[in-house]
Structures are given as structure tokens and as C-alpha cells.
Short mmCIF file of C-alpha atoms in Angstrom, two decimals:
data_model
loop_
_atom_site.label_atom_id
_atom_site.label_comp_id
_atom_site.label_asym_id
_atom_site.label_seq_id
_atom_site.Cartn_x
_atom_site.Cartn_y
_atom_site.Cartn_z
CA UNK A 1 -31.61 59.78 19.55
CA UNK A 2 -34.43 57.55 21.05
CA UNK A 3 -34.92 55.28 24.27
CA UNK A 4 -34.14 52.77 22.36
CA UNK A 5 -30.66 53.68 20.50
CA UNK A 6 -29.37 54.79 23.87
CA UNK A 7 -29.98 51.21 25.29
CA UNK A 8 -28.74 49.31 22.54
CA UNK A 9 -25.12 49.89 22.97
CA UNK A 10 -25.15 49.03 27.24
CA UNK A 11 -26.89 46.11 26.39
CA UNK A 12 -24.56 44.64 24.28
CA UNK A 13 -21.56 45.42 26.40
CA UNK A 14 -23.33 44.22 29.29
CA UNK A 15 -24.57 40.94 27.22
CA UNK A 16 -20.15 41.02 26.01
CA UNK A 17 -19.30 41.27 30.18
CA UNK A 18 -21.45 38.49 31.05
CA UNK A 19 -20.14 36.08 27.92
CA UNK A 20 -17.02 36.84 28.74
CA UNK A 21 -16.98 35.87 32.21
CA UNK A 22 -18.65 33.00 31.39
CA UNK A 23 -16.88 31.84 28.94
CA UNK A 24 -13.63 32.77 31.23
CA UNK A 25 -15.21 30.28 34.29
CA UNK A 26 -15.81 27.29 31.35
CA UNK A 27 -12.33 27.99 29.86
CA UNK A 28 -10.97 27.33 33.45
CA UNK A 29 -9.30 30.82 33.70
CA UNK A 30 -11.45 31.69 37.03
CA UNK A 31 -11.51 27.70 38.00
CA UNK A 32 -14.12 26.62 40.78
CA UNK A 33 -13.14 28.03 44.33
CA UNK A 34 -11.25 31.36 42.81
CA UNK A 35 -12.90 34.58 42.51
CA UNK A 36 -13.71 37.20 40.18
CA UNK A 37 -12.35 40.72 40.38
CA UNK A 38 -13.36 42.83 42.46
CA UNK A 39 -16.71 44.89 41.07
CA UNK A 40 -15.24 47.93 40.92
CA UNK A 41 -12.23 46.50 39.07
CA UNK A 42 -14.87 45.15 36.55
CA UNK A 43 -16.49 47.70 36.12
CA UNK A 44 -13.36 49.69 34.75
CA UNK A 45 -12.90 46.92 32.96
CA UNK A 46 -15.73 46.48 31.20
CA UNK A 47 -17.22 50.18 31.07
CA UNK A 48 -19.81 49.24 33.12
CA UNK A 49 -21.57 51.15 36.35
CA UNK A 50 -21.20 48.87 39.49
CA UNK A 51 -24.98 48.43 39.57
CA UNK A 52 -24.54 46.93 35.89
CA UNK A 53 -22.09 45.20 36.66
CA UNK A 54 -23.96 43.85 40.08
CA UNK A 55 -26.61 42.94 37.46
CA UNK A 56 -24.77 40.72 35.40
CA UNK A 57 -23.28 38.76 37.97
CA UNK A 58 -26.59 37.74 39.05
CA UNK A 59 -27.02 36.19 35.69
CA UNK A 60 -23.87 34.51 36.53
CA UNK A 61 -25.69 33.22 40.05
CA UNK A 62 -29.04 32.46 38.50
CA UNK A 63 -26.72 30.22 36.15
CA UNK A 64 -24.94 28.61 39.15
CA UNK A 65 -21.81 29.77 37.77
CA UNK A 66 -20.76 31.55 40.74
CA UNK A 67 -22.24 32.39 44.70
CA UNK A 68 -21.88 35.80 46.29
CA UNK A 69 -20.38 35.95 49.41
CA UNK A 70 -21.08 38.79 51.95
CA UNK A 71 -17.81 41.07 51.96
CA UNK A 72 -15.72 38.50 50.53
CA UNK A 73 -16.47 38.53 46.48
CA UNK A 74 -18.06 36.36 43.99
CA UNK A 75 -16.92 32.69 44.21
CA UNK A 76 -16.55 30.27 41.28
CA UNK A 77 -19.03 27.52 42.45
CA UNK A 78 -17.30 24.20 43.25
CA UNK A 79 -19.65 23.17 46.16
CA UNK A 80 -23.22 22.46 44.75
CA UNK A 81 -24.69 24.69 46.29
CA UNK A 82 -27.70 25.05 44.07
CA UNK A 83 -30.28 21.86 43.74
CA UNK A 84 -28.70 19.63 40.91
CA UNK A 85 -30.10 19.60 37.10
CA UNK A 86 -29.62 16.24 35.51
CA UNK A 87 -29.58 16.56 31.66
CA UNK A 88 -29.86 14.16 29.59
CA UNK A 89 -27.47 13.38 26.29
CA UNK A 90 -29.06 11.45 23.59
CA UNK A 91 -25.85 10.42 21.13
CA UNK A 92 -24.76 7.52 19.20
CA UNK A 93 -22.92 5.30 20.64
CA UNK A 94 -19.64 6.55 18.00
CA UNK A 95 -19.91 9.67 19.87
CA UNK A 96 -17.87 8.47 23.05
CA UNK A 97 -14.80 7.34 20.70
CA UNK A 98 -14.99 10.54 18.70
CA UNK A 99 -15.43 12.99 21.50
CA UNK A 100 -13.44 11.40 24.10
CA UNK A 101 -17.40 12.21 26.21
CA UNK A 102 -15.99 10.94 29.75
CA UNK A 103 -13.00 12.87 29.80
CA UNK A 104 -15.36 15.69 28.33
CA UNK A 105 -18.65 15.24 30.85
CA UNK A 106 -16.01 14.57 34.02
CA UNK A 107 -14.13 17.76 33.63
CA UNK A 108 -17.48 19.60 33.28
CA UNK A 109 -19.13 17.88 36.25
CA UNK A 110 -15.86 19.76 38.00
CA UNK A 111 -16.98 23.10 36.42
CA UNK A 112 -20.58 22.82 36.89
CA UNK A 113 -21.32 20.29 39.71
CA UNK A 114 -24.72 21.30 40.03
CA UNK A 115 -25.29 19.99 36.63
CA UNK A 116 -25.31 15.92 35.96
CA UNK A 117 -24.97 14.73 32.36
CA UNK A 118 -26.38 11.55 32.07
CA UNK A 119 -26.10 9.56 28.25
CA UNK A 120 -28.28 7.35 26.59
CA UNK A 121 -27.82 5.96 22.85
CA UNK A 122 -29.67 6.95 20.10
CA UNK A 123 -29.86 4.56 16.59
CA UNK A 124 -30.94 5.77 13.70
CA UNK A 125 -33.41 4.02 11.96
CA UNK A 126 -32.66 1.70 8.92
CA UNK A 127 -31.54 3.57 5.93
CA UNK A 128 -33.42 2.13 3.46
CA UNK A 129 -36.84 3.45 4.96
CA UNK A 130 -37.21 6.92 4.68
CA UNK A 131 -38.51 9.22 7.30
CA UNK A 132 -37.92 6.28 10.31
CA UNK A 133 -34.75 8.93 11.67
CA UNK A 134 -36.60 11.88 12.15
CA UNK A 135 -39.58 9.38 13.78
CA UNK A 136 -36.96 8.37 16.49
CA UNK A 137 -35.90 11.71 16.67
CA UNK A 138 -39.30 13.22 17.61
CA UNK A 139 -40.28 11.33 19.68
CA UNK A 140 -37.08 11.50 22.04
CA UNK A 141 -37.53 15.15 21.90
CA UNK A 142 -41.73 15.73 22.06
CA UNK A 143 -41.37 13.21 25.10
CA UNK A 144 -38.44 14.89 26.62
CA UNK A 145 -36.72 11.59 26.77
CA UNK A 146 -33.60 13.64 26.07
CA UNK A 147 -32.92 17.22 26.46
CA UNK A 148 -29.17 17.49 23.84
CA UNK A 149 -28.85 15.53 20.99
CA UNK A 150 -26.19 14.26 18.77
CA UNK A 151 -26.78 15.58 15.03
CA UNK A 152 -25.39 15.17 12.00
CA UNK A 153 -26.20 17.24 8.94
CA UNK A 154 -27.80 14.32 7.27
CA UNK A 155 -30.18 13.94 10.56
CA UNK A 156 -30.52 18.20 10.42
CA UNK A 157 -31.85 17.83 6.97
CA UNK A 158 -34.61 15.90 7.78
CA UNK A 159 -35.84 18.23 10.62
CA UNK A 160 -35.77 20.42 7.83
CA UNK A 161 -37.47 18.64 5.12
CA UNK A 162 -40.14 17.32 7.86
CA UNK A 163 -40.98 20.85 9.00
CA UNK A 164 -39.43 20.17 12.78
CA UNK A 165 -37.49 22.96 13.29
CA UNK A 166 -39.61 23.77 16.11
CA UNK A 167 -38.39 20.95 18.25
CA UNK A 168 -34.97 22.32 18.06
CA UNK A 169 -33.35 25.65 20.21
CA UNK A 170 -31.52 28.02 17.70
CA UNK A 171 -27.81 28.50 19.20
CA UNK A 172 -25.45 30.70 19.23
CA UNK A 173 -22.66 30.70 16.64
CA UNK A 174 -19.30 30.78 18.20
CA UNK A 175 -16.42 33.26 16.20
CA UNK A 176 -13.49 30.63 16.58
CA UNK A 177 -15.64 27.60 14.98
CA UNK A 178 -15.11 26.95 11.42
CA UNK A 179 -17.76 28.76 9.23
CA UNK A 180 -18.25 26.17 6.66
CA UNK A 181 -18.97 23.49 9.43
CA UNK A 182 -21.69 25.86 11.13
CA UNK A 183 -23.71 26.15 7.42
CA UNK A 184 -24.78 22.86 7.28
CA UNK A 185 -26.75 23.29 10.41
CA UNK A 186 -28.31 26.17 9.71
CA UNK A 187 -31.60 27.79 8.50
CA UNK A 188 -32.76 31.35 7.59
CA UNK A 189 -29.70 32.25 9.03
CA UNK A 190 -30.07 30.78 12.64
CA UNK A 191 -28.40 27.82 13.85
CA UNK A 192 -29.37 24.79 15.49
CA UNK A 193 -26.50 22.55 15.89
CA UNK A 194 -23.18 22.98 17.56
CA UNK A 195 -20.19 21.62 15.59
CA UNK A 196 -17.85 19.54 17.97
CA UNK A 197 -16.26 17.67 15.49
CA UNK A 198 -15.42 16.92 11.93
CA UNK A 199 -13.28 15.15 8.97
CA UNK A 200 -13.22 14.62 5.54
CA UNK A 201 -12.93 10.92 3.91
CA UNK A 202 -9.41 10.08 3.47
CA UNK A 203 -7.31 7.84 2.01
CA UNK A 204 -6.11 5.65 5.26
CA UNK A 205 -2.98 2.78 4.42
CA UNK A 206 -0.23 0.71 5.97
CA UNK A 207 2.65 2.74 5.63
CA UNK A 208 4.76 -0.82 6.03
CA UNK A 209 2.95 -2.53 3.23
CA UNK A 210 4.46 0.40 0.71
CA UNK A 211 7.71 0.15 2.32
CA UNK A 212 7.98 -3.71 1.85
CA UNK A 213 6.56 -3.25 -1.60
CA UNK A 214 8.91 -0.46 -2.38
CA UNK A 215 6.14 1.48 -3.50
CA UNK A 216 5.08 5.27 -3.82
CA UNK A 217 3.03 6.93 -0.89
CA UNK A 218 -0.09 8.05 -1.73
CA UNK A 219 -0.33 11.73 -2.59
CA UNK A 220 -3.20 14.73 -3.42
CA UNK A 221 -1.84 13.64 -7.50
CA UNK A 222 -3.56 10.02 -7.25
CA UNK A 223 -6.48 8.81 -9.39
CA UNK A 224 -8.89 5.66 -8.57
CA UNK A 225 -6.17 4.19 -11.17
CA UNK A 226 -3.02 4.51 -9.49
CA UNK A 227 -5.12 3.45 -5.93
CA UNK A 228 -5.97 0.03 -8.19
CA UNK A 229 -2.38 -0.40 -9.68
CA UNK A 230 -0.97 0.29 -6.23
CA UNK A 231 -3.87 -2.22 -4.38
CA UNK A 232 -3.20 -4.76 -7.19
CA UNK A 233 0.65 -4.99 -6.27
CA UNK A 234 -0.09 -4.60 -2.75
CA UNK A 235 -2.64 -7.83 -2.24
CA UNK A 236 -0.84 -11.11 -1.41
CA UNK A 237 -3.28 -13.84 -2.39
CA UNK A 238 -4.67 -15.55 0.29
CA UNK A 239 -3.36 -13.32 2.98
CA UNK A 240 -4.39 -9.76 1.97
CA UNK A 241 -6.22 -7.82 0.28
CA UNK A 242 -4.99 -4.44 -1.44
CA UNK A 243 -7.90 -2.04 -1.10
CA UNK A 244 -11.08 -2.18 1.30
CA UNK A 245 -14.57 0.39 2.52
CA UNK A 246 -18.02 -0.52 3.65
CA UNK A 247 -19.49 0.85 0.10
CA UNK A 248 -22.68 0.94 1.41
CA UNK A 249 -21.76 3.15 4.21
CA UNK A 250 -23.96 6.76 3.63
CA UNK A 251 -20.00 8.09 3.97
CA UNK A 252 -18.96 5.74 1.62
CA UNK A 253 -20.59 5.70 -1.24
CA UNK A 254 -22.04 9.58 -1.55
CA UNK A 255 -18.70 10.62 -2.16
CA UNK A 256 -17.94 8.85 -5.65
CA UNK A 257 -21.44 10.65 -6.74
CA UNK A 258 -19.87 13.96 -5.73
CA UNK A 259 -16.88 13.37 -7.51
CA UNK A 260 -18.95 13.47 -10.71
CA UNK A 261 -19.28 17.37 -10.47
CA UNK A 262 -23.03 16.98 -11.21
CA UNK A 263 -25.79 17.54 -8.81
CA UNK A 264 -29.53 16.74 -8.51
CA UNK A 265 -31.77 19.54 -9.23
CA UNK A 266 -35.62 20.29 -9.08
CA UNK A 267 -37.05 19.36 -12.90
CA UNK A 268 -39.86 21.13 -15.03
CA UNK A 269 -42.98 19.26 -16.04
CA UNK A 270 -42.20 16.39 -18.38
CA UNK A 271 -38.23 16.14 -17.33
CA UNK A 272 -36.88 13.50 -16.78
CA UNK A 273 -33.98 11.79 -14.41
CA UNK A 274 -31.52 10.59 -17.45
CA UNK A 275 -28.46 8.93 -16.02
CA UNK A 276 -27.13 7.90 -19.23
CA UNK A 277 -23.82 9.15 -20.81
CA UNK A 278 -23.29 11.51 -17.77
CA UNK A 279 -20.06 11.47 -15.60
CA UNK A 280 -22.56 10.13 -12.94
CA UNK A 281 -22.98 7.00 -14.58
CA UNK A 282 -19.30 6.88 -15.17
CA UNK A 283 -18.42 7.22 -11.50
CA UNK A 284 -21.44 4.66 -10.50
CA UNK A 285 -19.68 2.05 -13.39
CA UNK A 286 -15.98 2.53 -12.26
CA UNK A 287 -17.30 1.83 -8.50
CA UNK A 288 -18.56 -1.53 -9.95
CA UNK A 289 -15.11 -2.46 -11.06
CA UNK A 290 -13.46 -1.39 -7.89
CA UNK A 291 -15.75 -3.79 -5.60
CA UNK A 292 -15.38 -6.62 -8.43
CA UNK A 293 -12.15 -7.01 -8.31
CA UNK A 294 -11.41 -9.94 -6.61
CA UNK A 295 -7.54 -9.23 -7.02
CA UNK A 296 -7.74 -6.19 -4.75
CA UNK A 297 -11.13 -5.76 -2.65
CA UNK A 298 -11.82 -8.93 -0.94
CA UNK A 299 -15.50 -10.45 -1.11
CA UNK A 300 -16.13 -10.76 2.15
CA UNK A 301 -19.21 -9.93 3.48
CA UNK A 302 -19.41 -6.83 5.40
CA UNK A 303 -22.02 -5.75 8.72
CA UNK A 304 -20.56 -2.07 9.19
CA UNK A 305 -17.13 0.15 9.05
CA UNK A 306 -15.82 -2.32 12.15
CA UNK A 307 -15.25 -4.52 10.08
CA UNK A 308 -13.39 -3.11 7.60
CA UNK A 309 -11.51 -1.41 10.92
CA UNK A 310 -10.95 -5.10 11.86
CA UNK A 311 -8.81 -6.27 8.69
CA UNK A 312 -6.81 -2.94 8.93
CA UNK A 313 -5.76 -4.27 12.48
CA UNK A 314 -5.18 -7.64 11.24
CA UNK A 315 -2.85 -6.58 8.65
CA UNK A 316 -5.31 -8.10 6.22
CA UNK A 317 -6.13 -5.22 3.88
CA UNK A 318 -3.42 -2.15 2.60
CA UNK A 319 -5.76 0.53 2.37
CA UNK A 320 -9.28 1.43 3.69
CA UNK A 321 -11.35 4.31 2.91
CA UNK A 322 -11.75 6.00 6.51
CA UNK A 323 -12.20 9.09 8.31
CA UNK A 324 -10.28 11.13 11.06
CA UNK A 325 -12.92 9.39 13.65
CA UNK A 326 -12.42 6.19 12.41
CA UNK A 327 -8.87 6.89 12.72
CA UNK A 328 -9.61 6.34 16.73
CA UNK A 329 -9.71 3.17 16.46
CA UNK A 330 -6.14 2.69 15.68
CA UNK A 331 -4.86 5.90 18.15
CA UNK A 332 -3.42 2.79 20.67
CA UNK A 333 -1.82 0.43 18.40
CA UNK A 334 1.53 -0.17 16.59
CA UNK A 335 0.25 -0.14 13.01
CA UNK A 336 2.49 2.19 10.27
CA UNK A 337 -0.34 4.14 9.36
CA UNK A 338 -0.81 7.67 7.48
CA UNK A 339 -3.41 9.75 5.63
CA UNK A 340 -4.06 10.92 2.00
CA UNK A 341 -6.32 13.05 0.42
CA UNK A 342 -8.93 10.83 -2.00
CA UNK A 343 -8.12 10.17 -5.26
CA UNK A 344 -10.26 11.18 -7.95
CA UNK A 345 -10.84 10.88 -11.53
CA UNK A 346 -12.95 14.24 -12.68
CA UNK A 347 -13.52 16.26 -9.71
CA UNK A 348 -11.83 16.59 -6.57
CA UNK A 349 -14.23 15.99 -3.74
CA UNK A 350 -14.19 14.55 -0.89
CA UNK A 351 -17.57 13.63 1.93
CA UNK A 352 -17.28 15.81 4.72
CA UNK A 353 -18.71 14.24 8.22
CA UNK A 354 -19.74 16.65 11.07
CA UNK A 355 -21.21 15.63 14.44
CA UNK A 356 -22.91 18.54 16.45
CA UNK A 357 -25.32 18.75 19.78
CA UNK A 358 -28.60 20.49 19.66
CA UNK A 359 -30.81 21.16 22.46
CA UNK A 360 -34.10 19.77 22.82
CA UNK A 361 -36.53 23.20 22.22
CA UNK A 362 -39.08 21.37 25.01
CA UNK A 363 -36.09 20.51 27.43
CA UNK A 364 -37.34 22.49 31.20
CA UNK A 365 -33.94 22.61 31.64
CA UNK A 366 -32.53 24.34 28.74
CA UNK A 367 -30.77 26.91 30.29
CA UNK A 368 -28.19 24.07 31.28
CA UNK A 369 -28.54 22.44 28.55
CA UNK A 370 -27.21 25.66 26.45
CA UNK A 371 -24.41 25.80 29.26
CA UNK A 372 -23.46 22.07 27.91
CA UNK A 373 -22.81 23.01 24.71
CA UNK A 374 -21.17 26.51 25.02
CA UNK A 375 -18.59 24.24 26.71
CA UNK A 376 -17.75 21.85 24.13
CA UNK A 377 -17.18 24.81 21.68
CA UNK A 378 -15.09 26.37 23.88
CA UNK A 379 -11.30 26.44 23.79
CA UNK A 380 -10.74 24.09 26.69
CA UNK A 381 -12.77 21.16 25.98
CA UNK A 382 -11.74 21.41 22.25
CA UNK A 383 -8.04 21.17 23.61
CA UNK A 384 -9.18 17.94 25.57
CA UNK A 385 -10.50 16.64 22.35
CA UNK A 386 -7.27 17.51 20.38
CA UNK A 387 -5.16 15.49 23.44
CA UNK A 388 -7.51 12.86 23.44
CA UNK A 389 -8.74 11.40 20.21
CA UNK A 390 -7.56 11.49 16.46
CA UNK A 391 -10.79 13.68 15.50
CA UNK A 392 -10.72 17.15 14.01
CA UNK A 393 -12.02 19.61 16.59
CA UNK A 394 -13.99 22.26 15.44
CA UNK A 395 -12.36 25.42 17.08
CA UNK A 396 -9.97 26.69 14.14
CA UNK A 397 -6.99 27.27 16.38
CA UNK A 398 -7.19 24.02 17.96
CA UNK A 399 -7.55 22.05 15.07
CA UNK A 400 -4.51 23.92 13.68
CA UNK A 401 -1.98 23.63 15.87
CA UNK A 402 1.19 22.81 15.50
CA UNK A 403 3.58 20.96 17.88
CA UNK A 404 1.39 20.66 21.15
CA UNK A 405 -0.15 17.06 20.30
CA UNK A 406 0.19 14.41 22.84
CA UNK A 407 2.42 11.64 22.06
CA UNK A 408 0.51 8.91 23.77
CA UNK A 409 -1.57 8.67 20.49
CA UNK A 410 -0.47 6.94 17.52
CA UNK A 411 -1.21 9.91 15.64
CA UNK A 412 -0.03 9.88 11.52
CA UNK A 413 2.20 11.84 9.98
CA UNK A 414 -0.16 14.02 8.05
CA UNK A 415 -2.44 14.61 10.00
CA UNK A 416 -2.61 18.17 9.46
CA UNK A 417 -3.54 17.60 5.71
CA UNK A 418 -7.17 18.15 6.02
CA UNK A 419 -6.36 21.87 5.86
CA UNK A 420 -5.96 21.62 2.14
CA UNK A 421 -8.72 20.22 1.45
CA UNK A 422 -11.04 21.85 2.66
CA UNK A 423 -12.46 23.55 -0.28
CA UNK A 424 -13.19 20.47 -2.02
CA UNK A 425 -14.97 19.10 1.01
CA UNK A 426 -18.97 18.36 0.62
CA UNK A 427 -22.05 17.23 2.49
CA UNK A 428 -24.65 14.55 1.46
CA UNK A 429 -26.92 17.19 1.25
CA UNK A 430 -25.03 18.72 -1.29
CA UNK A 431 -26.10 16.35 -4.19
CA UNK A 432 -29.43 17.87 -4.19
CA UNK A 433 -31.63 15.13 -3.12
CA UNK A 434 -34.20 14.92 -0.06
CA UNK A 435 -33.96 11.85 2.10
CA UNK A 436 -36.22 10.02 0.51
CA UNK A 437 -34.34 10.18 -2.57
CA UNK A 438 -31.11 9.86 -1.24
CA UNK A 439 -32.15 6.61 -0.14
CA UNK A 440 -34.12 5.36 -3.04
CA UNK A 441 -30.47 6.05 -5.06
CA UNK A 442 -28.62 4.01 -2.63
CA UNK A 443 -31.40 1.28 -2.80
CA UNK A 444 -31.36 0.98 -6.58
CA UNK A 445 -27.25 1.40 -6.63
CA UNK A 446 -27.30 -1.47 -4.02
CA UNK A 447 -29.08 -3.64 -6.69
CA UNK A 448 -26.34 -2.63 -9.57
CA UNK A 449 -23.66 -3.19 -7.71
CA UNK A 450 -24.49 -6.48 -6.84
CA UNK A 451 -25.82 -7.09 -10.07
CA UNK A 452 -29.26 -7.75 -9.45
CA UNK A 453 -29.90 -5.40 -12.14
CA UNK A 454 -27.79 -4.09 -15.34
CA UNK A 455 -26.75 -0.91 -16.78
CA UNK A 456 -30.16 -0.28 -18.18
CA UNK A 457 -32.35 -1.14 -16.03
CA UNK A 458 -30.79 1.13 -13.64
CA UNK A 459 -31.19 4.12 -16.08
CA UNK A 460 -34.85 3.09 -16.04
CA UNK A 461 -35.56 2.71 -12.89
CA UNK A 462 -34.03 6.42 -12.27
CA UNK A 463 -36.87 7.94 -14.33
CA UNK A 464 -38.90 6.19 -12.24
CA UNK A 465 -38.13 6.52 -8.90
CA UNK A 466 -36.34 9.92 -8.83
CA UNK A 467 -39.07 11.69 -10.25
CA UNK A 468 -38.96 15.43 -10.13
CA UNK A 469 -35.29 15.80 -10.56
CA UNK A 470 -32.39 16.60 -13.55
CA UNK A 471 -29.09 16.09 -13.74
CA UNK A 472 -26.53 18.82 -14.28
#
């Protein structure tokens, strides 16, 4: 056996002692001002000599996890002793509603006071200009304006596509987060962004509106056409509207081309983009009569999903197209509200949103930064985000629990019905297109929908402008 063999397996269970401490400390088990075991009781533990042991816990000291006190023990830091780190957050502004971030940031100020997290917002650029996100992403990151930043696995793809990988620090994956929310935000097998938090598209409605109406609940059975016969019996001219999303929304509107069961993929010489007779151009068509129909989705002229949030509050408008973060918006009021899975017509998909943190590969302060987001994966803060907000945490067990929510929050019914669906969930990325493309599509459905253009010119200006790709 070499050198080398013989390390390998006290390594790794010194590297397992040290997480596990750690992650014991940021799970609140050894809370600041408590201390650990003593060594020698660790070192049974943990199958460890005392000198490795002695050795890891100065990992936990260089981390400012804990201080060693002369013939007392190792201490659980709670007094600052070490010279603060501020880090710095870049997020969108959403990311305070759908994390709950100040009940998050103070209780890990309390854990690690030697480490201030200050925020700042981020905006992406405007959608229809391709390449502008990952601009503003850069250059926060080359000029270490922030040192963790909010991602989702739209934003990821274009480090990707853009070949700036570099400016992100691989992480590492954590065993209790969901797999399939982890892929998206990885590459060559290493991952860059921590999942926090997640949720497909859902149907959201008035549960009163259907009661008054004396109408059927939505269920996983419906179609676009029961959603229109329901909205169409539901509207109250004048007053309200049956049926209402911010189309344009890049969580909107994705999700009817995904629905279609046909992706985007790389063409040979001379191939051509051909939407027409495909289930594509169905989809994009029965869209079209959905927004048109003055009976059931009003014509009013929409900035952004507050707005549609707005008219749900207002009682103006039966059901909206939302997700579980949108759903925060309505955690403190009185409104009759549930969940459904989306209808569909040929395929049952539904968008899938996911909002991770990724550290900054230039940060100097990375090692805290890495401390940052080990604790929003962990059990405790993912509990917090459970108690707090209407958003799907990403830590299995947390996110399926039973019978431990808080009852402060006006949470629906079914909530727990995102767990079967989460096979037909999918990701932007998953229609095949780069972001350029992605946003050419949007820019030339825009135009059809609002009938700028018709049904053929549409077709055409697909060969044209999306270039390089088939339909299958």
C-alpha cells in the first residue's frame, strides 16, 4: 500500500470531523457560548488521535467558529473576538420576500458575529438585449463590488455560454438538497450555485370565487379548456376578470413552449427553423386566444407580476398564473386562496424557478463567504425559511414536512402538491436555446401576440432569426 492510500482514508475522516462540527455550530446544536466535547471524548468519537483531532479544531479557530481556552475547552464564539469580515450580498431585491434574508442574516450575525452581511440589489439587464445580464454580472464580480450573488439558472447559463465560469467558486453539494435543483447549476460535474429555494408555476385562484360560483376546484385533470370555461363563468363584467399572468414574464411564457414536448436543437447545414404544423405553433396560437379574450383576461396594461399580484388582492381577477414565491405576497392576508398543478393540453410541464448564491471566485474573503452559504443549506436556516415565507426550501426534509408549519401564515391547502410534480418540472434552459435566442423568440412572440405580425410572418421570421436550430 503506498504513502498515499494510507493517508487517504484519515483525511477524509478528519475532513468528516471537521464538517460535522461545523455544520453542528451552524445548525445551533453547540450554540455560541457552549462548548465542544472534551478532545479526548472526540477523539473516540470520531476515530481520531488527539493531535488530529487538536488539528481540526484549529480549522475550526482559523474559521472563527470557536476560541480555545487554556484548561477550560473550546468555546463556541459569541464575543467577536476575531477582527470582523464584512461580506457583501449582491441579490435582487425579490430575494428578501422569498428568503425571509433578515430573519436569515440576523440569526447568522448571532452565529458568526465576526462576520457582517451587508446587501445591495442587483437588476438584471433588459431582456430583450442579449448578453447585458452577464455584463452587470461581471463587472460586480471582476470589481469585487460583491463577494455572494443571487443566481438563477437562467443567469448560470449565461456564465456558461459567455465562458465565465472562472469568476465563480465551485461549491460543495450538500446530501439533503434536492438533486434535480443542484443540476441546473452545474458544470463538468462541479457546482457553482447553492439552491436556497424553489417552485414550480402553479395554478393560483380564489377559492371563494368557485364557492360562490358553485364551481369545480381546479385539479392535476384540467386542460387550458376547462381553465377558459371555468374563467369565462367566473368573470363578472365590469368587476372581474376570470383568468390573469404577466405573459411576458421569462416564467410566464417559457412554460406554454415546454408544454409542446418539442425542444430546440443544434441544425445541419442548410436546416432550417420550421415552426409550421408543429405542436409549437399550436401552443404559441392557443396562447393568442387566451390573452384575446376579453371575456376572461382583462386588457389592462401590465409593468410586472405586481401587478397581476395587485388584482388578486383586489378581488379583481379569479385566477393568476403564480409561483410558491409569489405566493408571499398573499402569506398576511384574508384571501381564500389554494394551489393547482398547470393545466395542459399535450404535455404536462410545468417552469421550474430556482434562486441560489454563488460566491464571487475574486472575493479576499471567501472563506466567509463559503461559511454564508453552507448556512442557508443547512437544516436550521431552511427551517426558518419553511416558518417564515410560502417558498419551497430546498433541503428535502424540510420542504416535506408534515404538520410543523406555522400558523401565522396564510398558507393554502395544498401546499404540499409540488411533490407530484416534480417530474414534469423544467428549466428555461431546457428548450434548447442560448440566451440570445431565447430572447430573440420572446421578441418575435411579443410581436404575434400583439398582432404586429401574423401567423406567417412569424414562421418566417423563425428561419431567420433562429438560425442554426430544428425543431423536434
Amino acid at each position: 500500500m503506498t504513502t498515499t492510500s494510507k493517508r487517504k482514508p484519515f483525511q477524509e475522516r478528519l475532513d468528516s470531523f471537521v464538517q460535522k462540527l461545523r455544520e453542528q455550530i451552524m445548525d445551533g446544536i453547540y450554540p455560541p457560548g457552549s462548548f465542544l466535547p472534551p478532545e479526548m471524548k472526540l477523539a473516540e468519537l470520531y476515530q481520531l488521535s488527539n493531535k488530529s483531532v487538536r488539528k481540526g479544531l484549529d480549522t475550526l479557530v482559523d474559521e472563527g467558529l470557536i476560541v480555545k481556552i487554556n484548561r477550560v475547552g473550546n468555546k463556541v464564539t459569541g464575543t467577536g473576538s476575531k477582527e470582523r469580515i464584512v461580506l457583501t450580498l449582491g441579490c435582487s431585491p425579490s430575494i428578501e420576500r422569498d428568503f425571509a434574508l433578515q430573519q436569515l442574516l440576523a440569526d447568522f450575525h448571532a452565529q458568526f458575529p465576526t462576520i457582517q452581511v451587508k446587501t445591495i440589489p442587483i437588476s438584471s439587464g433588459h431582456p430583450t438585449v442579449g448578453n447585458h445580464n452577464i455584463s452587470t454580472f461581471k463587472n460586480f464580480l471582476e470589481n469585487g463590488i460583491v463577494d455572494v450573488l443571487s443566481l438563477n439558472p437562467m443567469y448560470f447559463g449565461e456564465f456558461v455560454e459567455n465562458n465565465c465560469l472562472e469568476l465563480l467558486e465551485p461549491v460543495e453539494q450538500q446530501p439533503d438538497i434536492y438533486p434535480f435543483l443542484q443540476k441546473p447549476f452545474s458544470y463538468e460535474d462541479k457546482l457553482y450555485v447553492q439552491p436556497v429555494v424553489f417552485s414550480p408555476m402553479v395554478l393560483c385562484y380564489n377559492k371563494e370565487h368557485f364557492r360562490k360560483m358553485e364551481l369545480p376546484e381546479p385539479d392535476s385533470s384540467w386542460s387550458w379548456s376547462d381553465v377558459v370555461q371555468s374563467a369565462e363563468k367566473l368573470a363578472i363584467p365590469g368587476q372581474r376578470h376570470g383568468l390573469y399572468f404577466h405573459l411576458l414574464s421569462e416564467n410566464r411564457w417559457p412554460l406554454f413552449m415546454l408544454q409542446s414536448g418539442m425542444t430546440f436543437q443544434p441544425a445541419g447545414e442548410g436546416e432550417t427553423c420550421e415552426l409550421a404544423g408543429t405542436k409549437l405553433l399550436d401552443n404559441i396560437k392557443q396562447v393568442k386566444q387566451l390573452v384575446n379574450n376579453r371575456t376572461i383576461f382583462p386588457g389592462y396594461l401590465i409593468e410586472s407580476n405586481d401587478d397581476v399580484n395587485q388584482l388578486f388582492v383586489e378581488d379583481r381577477v379569479s385566477i393568476i398564473i403564480s409561483s410558491y414565491l409569489n405566493l408571499n405576497e398573499f402569506k398576511h392576508t384574508n384571501i381564500q386562496f389554494d394551489v393547482a398543478p398547470l393545466p395542459y393540453t399535450d404535455y404536462p410541464a410545468t417552469l421550474l424557478i430556482i434562486v441560489g448564491l454563488a460566491i464571487n471566485a475574486n472575493s479576499p474573503n471567501k472563506h466567509a463567504a463559503n461559511l454564508l452559504l453552507r448556512y442557508f443549506a443547512t437544516r436550521r436556516a431552511q427551517q426558518k425559511i419553511r416558518e417564515y415565507t410560502l417558498s419551497i426550501p430546498a433541503y428535502k426534509p424540510i420542504a416535506e414536512q408534515t404538520g410543523q408549519d406555522s400558523k401565522s401564515l396564510n398558507r393554502p391547502s395544498h401546499y404540499a402538491m409540488f411533490r407530484e410534480h416534480l417530474r414534469s418540472a423544467r428549466v428555461q434552459r431546457d428548450l434548447g436555446l442560448t440566451d440570445v435566442h431565447f430572447y430573440a423568440l420572446r421578441s418575435l412572440l411579443k410581436k404575434y401576440w400583439s398582432d404586429m405580425i401574423d401567423e406567417d410572418t412569424l414562421c418566417k421570421e423563425a428561419r431567420q432569426q433562429l438560425k442554426g436550430y430544428v425543431l423536434k
